[in-house]
Coordinates of C-alpha atoms in Angstrom, one line a residue:
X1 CA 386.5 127.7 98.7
X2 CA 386.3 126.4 102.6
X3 CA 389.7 125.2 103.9
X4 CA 390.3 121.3 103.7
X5 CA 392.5 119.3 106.5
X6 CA 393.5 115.9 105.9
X7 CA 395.1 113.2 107.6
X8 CA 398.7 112.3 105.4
X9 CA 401.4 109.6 106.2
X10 CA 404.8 111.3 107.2
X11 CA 407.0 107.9 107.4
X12 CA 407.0 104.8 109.5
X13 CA 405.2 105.5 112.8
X14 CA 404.2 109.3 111.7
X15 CA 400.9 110.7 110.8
X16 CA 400.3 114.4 110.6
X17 CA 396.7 116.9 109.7
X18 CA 397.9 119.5 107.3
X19 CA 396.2 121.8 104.9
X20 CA 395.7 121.3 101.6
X21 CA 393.9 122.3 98.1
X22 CA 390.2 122.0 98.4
X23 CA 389.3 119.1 95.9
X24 CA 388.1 119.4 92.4
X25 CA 386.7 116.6 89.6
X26 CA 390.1 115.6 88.7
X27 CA 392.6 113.0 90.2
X28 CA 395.5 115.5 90.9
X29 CA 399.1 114.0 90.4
X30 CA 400.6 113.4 94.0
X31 CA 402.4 110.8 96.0
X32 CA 400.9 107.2 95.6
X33 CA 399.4 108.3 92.3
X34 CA 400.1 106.2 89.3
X35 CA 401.1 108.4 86.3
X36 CA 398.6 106.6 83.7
X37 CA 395.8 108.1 86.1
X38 CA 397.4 111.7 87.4
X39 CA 394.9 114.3 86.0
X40 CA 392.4 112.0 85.3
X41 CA 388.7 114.2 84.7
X42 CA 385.9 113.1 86.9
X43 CA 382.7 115.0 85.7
X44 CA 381.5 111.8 87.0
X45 CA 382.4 112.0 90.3
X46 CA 381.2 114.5 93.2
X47 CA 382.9 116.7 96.1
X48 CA 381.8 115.1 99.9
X49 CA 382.1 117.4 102.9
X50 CA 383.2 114.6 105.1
X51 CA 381.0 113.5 108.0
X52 CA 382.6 110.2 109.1
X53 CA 385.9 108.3 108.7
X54 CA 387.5 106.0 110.2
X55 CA 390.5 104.6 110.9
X56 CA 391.0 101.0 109.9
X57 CA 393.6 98.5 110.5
X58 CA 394.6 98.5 106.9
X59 CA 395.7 102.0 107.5
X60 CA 397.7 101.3 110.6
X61 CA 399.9 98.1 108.1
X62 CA 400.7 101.4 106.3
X63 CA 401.4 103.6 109.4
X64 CA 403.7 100.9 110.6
X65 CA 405.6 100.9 107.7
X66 CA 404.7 97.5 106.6
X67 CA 404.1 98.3 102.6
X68 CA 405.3 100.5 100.2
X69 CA 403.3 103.2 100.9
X70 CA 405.0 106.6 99.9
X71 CA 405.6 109.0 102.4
X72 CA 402.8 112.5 101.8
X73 CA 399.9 109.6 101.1
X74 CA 396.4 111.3 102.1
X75 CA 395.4 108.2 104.5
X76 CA 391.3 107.1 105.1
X77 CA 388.9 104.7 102.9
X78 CA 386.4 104.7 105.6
X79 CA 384.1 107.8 104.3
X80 CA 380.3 108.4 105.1
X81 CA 379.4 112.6 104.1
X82 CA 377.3 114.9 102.5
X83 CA 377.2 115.7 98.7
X84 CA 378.0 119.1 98.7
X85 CA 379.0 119.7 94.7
X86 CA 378.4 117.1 91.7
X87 CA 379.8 116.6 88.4
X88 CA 378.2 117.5 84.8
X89 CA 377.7 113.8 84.4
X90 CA 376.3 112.9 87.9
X91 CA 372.4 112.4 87.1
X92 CA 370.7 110.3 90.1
X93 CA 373.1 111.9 93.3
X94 CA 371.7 115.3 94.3
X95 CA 373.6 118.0 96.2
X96 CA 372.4 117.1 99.6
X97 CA 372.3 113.7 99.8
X98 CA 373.7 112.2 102.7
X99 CA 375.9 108.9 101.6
X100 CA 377.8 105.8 102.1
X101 CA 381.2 105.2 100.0
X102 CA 382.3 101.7 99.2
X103 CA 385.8 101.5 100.3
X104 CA 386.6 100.3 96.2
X105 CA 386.6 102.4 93.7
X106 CA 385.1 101.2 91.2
X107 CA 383.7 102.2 87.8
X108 CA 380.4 100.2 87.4
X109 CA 381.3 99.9 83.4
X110 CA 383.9 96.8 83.2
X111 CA 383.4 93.1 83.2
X112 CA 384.2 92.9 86.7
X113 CA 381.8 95.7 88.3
X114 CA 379.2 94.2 85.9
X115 CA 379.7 91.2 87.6
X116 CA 379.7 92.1 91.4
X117 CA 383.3 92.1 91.6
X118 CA 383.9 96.0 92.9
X119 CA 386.9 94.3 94.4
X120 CA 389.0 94.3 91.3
X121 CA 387.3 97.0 88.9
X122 CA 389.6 97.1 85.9
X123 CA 389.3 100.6 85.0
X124 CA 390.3 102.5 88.0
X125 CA 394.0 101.7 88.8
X126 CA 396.3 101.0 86.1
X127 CA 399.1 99.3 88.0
X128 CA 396.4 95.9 88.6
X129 CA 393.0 95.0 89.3
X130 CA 391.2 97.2 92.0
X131 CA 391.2 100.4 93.2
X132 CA 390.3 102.3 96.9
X133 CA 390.9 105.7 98.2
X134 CA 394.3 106.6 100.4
X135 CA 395.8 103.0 100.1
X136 CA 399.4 102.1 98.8
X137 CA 399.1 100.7 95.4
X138 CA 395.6 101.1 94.6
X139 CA 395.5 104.4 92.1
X140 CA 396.3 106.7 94.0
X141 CA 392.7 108.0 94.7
X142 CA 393.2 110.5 97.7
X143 CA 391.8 109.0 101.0
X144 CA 389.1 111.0 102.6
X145 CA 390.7 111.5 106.5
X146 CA 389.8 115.1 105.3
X147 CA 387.3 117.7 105.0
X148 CA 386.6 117.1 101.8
X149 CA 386.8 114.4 99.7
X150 CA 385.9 113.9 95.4
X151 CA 384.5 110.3 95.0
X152 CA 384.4 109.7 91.3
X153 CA 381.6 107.1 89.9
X154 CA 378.9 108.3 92.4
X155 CA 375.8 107.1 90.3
X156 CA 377.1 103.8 90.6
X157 CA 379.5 104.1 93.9
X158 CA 377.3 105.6 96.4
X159 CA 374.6 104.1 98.8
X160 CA 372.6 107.2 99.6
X161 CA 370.7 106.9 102.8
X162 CA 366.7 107.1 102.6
X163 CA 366.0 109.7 105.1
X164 CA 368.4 112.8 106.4
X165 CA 367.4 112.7 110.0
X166 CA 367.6 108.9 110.8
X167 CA 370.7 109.1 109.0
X168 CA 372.2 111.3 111.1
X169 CA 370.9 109.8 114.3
X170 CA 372.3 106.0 113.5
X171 CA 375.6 108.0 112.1
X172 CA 378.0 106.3 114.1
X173 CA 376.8 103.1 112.9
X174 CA 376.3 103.7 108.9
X175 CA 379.9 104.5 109.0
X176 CA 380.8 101.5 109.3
X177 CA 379.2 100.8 106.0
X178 CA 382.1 101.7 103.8
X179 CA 384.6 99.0 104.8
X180 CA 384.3 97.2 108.3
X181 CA 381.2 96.0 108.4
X182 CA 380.6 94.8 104.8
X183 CA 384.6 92.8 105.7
X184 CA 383.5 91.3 108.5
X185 CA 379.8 90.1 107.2
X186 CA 382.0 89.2 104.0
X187 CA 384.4 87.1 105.7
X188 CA 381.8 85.1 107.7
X189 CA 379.3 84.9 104.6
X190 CA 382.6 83.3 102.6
X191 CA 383.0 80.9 105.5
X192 CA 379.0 79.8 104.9
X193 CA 377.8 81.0 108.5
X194 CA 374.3 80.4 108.6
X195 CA 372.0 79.4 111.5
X196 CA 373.2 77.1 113.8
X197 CA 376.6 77.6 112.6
X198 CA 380.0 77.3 115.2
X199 CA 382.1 80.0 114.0
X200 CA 385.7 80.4 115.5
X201 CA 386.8 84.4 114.3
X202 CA 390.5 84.5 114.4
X203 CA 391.8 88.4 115.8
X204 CA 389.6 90.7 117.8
X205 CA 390.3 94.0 116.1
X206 CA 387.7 95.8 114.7
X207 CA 386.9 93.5 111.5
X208 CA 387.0 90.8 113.9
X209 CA 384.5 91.7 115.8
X210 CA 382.5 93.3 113.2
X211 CA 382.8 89.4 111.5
X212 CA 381.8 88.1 115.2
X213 CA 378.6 90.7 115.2
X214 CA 377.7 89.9 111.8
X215 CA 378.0 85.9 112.3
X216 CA 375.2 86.6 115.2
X217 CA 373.1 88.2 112.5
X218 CA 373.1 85.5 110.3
X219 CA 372.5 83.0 113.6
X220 CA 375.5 81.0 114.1
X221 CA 374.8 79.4 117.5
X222 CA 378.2 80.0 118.8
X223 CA 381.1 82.5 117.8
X224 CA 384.6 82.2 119.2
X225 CA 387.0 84.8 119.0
X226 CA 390.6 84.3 119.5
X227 CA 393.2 86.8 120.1
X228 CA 396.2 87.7 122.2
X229 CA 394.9 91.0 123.5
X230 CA 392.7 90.4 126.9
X231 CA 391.2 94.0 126.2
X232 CA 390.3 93.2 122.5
X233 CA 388.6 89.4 124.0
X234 CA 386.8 91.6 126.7
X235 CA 385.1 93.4 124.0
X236 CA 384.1 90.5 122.1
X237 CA 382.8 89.1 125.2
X238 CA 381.0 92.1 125.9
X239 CA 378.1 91.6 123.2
X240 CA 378.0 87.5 123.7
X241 CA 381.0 85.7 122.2
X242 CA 383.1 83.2 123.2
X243 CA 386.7 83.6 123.5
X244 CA 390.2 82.0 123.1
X245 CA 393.3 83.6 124.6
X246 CA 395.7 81.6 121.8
X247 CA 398.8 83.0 123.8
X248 CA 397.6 80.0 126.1
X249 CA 397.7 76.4 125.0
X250 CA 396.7 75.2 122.1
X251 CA 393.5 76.6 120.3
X252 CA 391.2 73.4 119.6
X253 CA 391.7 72.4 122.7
X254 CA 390.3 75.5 124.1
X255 CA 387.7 75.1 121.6
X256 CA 386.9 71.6 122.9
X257 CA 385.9 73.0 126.6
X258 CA 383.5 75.9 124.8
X259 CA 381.8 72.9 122.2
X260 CA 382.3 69.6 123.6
X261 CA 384.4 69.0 120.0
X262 CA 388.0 70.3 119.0
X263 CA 386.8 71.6 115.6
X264 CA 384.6 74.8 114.2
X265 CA 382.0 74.5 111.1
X266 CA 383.4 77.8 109.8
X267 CA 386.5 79.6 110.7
X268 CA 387.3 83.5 109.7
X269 CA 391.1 85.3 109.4
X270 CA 390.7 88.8 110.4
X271 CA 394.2 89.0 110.9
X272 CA 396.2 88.8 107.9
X273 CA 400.3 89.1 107.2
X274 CA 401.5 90.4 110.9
X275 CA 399.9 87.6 112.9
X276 CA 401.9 86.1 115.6
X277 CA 403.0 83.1 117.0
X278 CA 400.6 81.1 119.3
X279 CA 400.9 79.4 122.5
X280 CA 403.0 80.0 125.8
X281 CA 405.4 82.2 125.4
X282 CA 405.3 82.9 121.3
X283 CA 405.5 86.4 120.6
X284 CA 407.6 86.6 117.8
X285 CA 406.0 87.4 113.8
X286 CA 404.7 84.6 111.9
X287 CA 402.7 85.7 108.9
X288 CA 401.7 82.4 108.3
X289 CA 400.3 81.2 111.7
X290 CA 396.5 82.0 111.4
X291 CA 396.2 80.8 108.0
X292 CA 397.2 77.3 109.0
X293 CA 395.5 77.7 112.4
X294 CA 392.3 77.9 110.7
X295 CA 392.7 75.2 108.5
X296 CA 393.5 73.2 111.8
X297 CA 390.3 74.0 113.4
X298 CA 387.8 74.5 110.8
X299 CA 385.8 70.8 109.7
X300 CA 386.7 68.5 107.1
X301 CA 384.3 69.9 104.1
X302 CA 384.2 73.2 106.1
X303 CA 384.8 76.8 104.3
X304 CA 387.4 79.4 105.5
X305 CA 387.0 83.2 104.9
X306 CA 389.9 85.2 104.4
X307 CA 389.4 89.4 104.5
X308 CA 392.5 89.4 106.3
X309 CA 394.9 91.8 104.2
X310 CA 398.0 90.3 102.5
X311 CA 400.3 91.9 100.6
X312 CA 402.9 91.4 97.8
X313 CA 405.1 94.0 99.2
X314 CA 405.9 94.1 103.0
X315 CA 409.8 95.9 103.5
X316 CA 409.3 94.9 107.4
X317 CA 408.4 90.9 106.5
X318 CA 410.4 88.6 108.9
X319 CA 412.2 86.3 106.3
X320 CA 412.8 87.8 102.1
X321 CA 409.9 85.1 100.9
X322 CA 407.5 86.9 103.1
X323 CA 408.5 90.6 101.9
X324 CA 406.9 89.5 98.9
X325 CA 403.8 87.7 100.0
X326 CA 405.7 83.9 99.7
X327 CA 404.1 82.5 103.4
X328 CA 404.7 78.5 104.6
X329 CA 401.0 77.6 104.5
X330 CA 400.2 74.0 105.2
X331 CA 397.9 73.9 102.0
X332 CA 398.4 70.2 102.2
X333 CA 396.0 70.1 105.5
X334 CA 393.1 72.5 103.9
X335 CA 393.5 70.0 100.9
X336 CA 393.3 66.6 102.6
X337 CA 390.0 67.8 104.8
X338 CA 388.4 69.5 101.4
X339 CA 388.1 73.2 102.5
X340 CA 387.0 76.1 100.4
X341 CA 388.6 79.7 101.2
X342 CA 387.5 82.4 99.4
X343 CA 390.6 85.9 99.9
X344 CA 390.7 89.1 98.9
X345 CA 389.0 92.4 99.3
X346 CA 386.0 92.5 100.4
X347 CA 383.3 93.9 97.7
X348 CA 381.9 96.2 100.2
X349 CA 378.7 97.0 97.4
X350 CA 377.8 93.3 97.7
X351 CA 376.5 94.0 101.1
X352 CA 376.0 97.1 102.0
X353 CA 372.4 98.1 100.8
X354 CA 371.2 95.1 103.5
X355 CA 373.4 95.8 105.8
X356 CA 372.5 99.5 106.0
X357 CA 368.8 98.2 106.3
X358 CA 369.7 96.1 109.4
X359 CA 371.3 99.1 111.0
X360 CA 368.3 101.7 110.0
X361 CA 365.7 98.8 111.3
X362 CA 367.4 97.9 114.5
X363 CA 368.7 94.5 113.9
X364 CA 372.1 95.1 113.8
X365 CA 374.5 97.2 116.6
X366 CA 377.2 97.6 115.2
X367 CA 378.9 100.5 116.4
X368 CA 378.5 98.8 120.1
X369 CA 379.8 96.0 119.0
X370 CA 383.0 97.5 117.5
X371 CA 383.4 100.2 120.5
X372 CA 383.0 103.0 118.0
X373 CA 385.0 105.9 119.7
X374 CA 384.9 109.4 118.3
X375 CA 387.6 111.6 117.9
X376 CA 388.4 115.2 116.3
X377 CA 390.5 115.6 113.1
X378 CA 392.8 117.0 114.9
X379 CA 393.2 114.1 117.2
X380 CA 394.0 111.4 114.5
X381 CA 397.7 110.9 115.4
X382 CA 396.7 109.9 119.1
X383 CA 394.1 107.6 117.7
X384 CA 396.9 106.1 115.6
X385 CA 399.0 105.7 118.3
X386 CA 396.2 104.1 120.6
X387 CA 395.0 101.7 117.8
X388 CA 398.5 100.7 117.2
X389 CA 399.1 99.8 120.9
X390 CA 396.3 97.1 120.6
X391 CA 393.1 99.3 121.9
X392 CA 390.0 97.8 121.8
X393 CA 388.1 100.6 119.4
X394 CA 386.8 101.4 116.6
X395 CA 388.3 105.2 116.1
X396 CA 385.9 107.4 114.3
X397 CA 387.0 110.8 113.2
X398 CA 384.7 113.8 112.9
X399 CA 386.0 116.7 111.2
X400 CA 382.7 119.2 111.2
X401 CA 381.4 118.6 114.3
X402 CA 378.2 116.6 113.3
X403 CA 378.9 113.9 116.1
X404 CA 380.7 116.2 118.6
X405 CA 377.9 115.1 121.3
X406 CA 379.6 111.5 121.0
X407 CA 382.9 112.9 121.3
X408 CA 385.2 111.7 124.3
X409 CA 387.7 113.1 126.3
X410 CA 390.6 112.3 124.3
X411 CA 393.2 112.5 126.7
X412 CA 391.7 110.4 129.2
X413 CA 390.3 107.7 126.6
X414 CA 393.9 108.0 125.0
X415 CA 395.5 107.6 128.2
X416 CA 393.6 104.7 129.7

C-alpha cells in the first residue's frame, strides 16, 4: 500500500502532518469518532488519492480551540481527488473518475437526503442530525487533509467531473466545489439575491467572498462587503465589490454613501460565533454583533442568510450563555421588520452540479475571487498560521503534486 500523510489537530493553536494507516472501507475507531459508528463497513464507499483540499475557516474555529474538538482529529472537509479503489457495492463510480465530495456526508437513503436536506442526513452520525469528514461532533468520518481519503456513499455523494483533462485544467477552481463555494452561493440564495438585488455580505474571509462572487452571478446590482481586515476588503474590491471597514462608524451609514439609502435588500453572515465588536475602537468578542447587524441593515420584508457556523459547544465563548450557543440577538428587530433567515449548513449537493457547470463553462471565477493560494502537504501548519493571522486567501493544499505549477513560494507568501 502507498504511504498516507494527513493533516491532524495536536491542541489549541497546533497542527501537525504525520503518517498514518492507508485507508480501508471501514470507519476505524479513533479520536472524534462516536462509538455507535467505530468499525462501521463501507462496501459502499471508495478510497480517493487526494488531489485538492483545503483549508476552511471552520477548521481554523477548531485550530483555535474554539469547540470540543479532541486532540489527534484528522482535519479537512474540503476534498476534490481521484477514485483510485471502490467498494463491492459502488456501481455507477469507476476507478478513475476524477470527483467532487460534498462536504456532508450523507447517506442518500433517509427522509432527509431524500428530501435535499444533505445537511442533516440521519443515518451517518449517531450523536444528531448531519454528518462531514474531520469536523468535531459530526461522526467522526476522517477528514481528507491527507493522501488518501475513503468517502463512503459515493453513488450518491460524488459529483464526478465530465471530462479528465478540463478537470484538471479548472482544478484550482472545482475545489472549491465541496464546501466554499456551494456556502457562499447558499448563503446569498437564502437571502433571495436575484438581479438587481443590493447585497451587504458581512466578513471577507473566504465564504465571504465566495457569497460576494456568487451574488454577482446571480446579478445583484451591488454587493457590499464589510469586514475589519483592510487586506480581506482589498480582495473583495479586487473583483468589483463595494466595501465597509465596520471598525469605522457605523455600518448603514456607510451603506448610505455607496446606495443613496441606509438599508440592503439582502444581507449574508459569513462570520458566525467569533465576530467582533464594530465601530471605533471595538475590538473585543461579541458573538452576537453580526447577527443583529444584519438585521439592522437588511429591509423591512427582506431575507437574511446565515452559513456562518454556530456552535453548541465553544470552551473559549466570552460569557457561560455563549459556551453553549445562548447569544443576545435582537430577534425583536428581525420580527418587527418581517425578515426570513434561513441557518445551518450549507447542503453543498443542492448546488454544486450548476455551480461546477458555471466554472467548466467560464461564467464563474472563483478561485480569483477567493485568492486560491497553493501550498504543499507539508506546508499546512504555516498555512494555518497565516489564515489565522487574517490573510486574505484561500489555502489550497496539494499533496501529489498535480498543481505544483501553481505552487508559490511559501516562505515569501507566508511571510508577506
Amino acid at each position: 500500500m502507498p504511504g498516507n500523510r494527513a493533516v491532524v489537530y495536536l491542541g489549541p493553536g497546533e497542527v501537525e502532518v504525520q503518517s498514518m494507516e492507508y485507508p480501508e472501507l471501514v470507519l476505524p475507531d479513533g479520536p472524534g469518532v462516536h462509538p455507535d459508528n467505530a468499525g462501521r463497513k463501507c462496501e459502499h464507499g471508495v478510497i480517493l488519492k487526494v488531489l485538492a483540499t483545503n483549508i476552511c475557516g471552520s477548521d481554523q474555529h477548531m485550530v483555535r480551540g474554539r469547540t470540543e474538538a479532541p486532540e489527534g482529529l484528522t482535519l479537512g472537509h474540503e476534498i476534490t481527488g481521484e477514485v483510485v479503489e471502490k467498494g463491492r457495492d459502488v456501481e455507477f463510480i469507476q476507478v478513475g473518475d476524477l470527483v467532487s465530495v460534498p462536504f456532508n456526508v450523507a447517506c442518500g437513503r433517509c427522509r432527509n437526503c431524500k428530501e435535499r436536506h444533505t445537511d442533516v442526513c440521519l443515518h451517518v452520525n449517531p450523536e444528531k442530525p448531519g454528518g462531514a469528514y474531520g469536523y468535531v461532533g459530526m461522526g467522526g468520518w476522517r477528514g481528507g487533509q491527507a493522501d488518501y481519503v475513503m468517502v463512503p456513499y459515493a453513488d450518491f455523494n460524488l459529483l464526478r467531473f465530465p471530462d479528465r483533462d478540463q478537470a484538471m485544467e479548472k482544478l484550482l477552481d472545482l475545489t472549491m466545489l465541496s464546501d466554499i463555494f456551494p456556502t457562499g452561493y447558499h448563503g446569498v440564495v437564502s437571502a433571495g439575491v436575484t438581479v438587481g438585488s443590493t447585497v451587504y455580505i458581512a466578513g471577507a474571509g473566504p465564504v465571504g467572498l465566495a457569497a460576494a462572487h456568487s451574488a454577482q452571478l446571480l446579478g445583484a446590482a451591488a454587493v457590499i462587503v464589510g469586514d475589519l481586515n483592510e487586506e480581506r476588503l482589498v480582495q473583495a474590491r479586487s473583483f468589483g465589490c463595494e466595501t465597509v471597514d465596520v471598525s469605522k462608524g457605523d455600518i448603514k451609514e456607510q451603506i448610505h454613501e455607496i446606495l443613496g439609502v441606509p438599508e440592503v435588500d439582502c444581507a449574508v453572515d459569513c462570520v458566525g460565533f467569533e465576530a467582533r465588536g464594530h465601530g471605533a475602537g471595538s475590538v473585543e468578542e461579541a458573538p452576537a454583533t453580526v447577527l443583529n447587524s444584519i438585521m439592522d441593515v437588511a429591509r423591512a420584508g427582506g431575507s437574511l442568510g446565515i452559513p456562518g457556523l454556530y456552535v453548541t459547544g465553544d470552551p473559549g465563548a466570552v460569557d457561560e450563555e455563549a459556551k453553549e450557543g445562548t447569544l443576545k440577538i435582537r430577534f425583536g428587530l428581525g420580527w418587527s421588520k418581517s425578515q426570513s433567515m434561513v441557518t445551518g449548513q450549507c447542503p453543498a449537493m443542492k448546488y454544486h452540479r450548476e455551480l461546477m457547470m458555471a466554472i467548466l463553462n467560464e461564467k464563474a471565477d472563483i478561485a480569483r475571487a477567493v485568492n486560491a493560494t497553493v501550498l504543499g502537504l507539508e506546508d499546512a501548519p504555516a498555512g494555518y498560521k497565516d489564515f489565522d493571522r487574517g490573510a486574505a486567501r484561500k489555502f489550497v493544499l496539494d499533496p501529489h503534486g498535480v498543481l505544483k505549477d501553481k505552487r508559490v513560494d511559501t516562505e515569501a507568501t507566508l511571510r508577506a
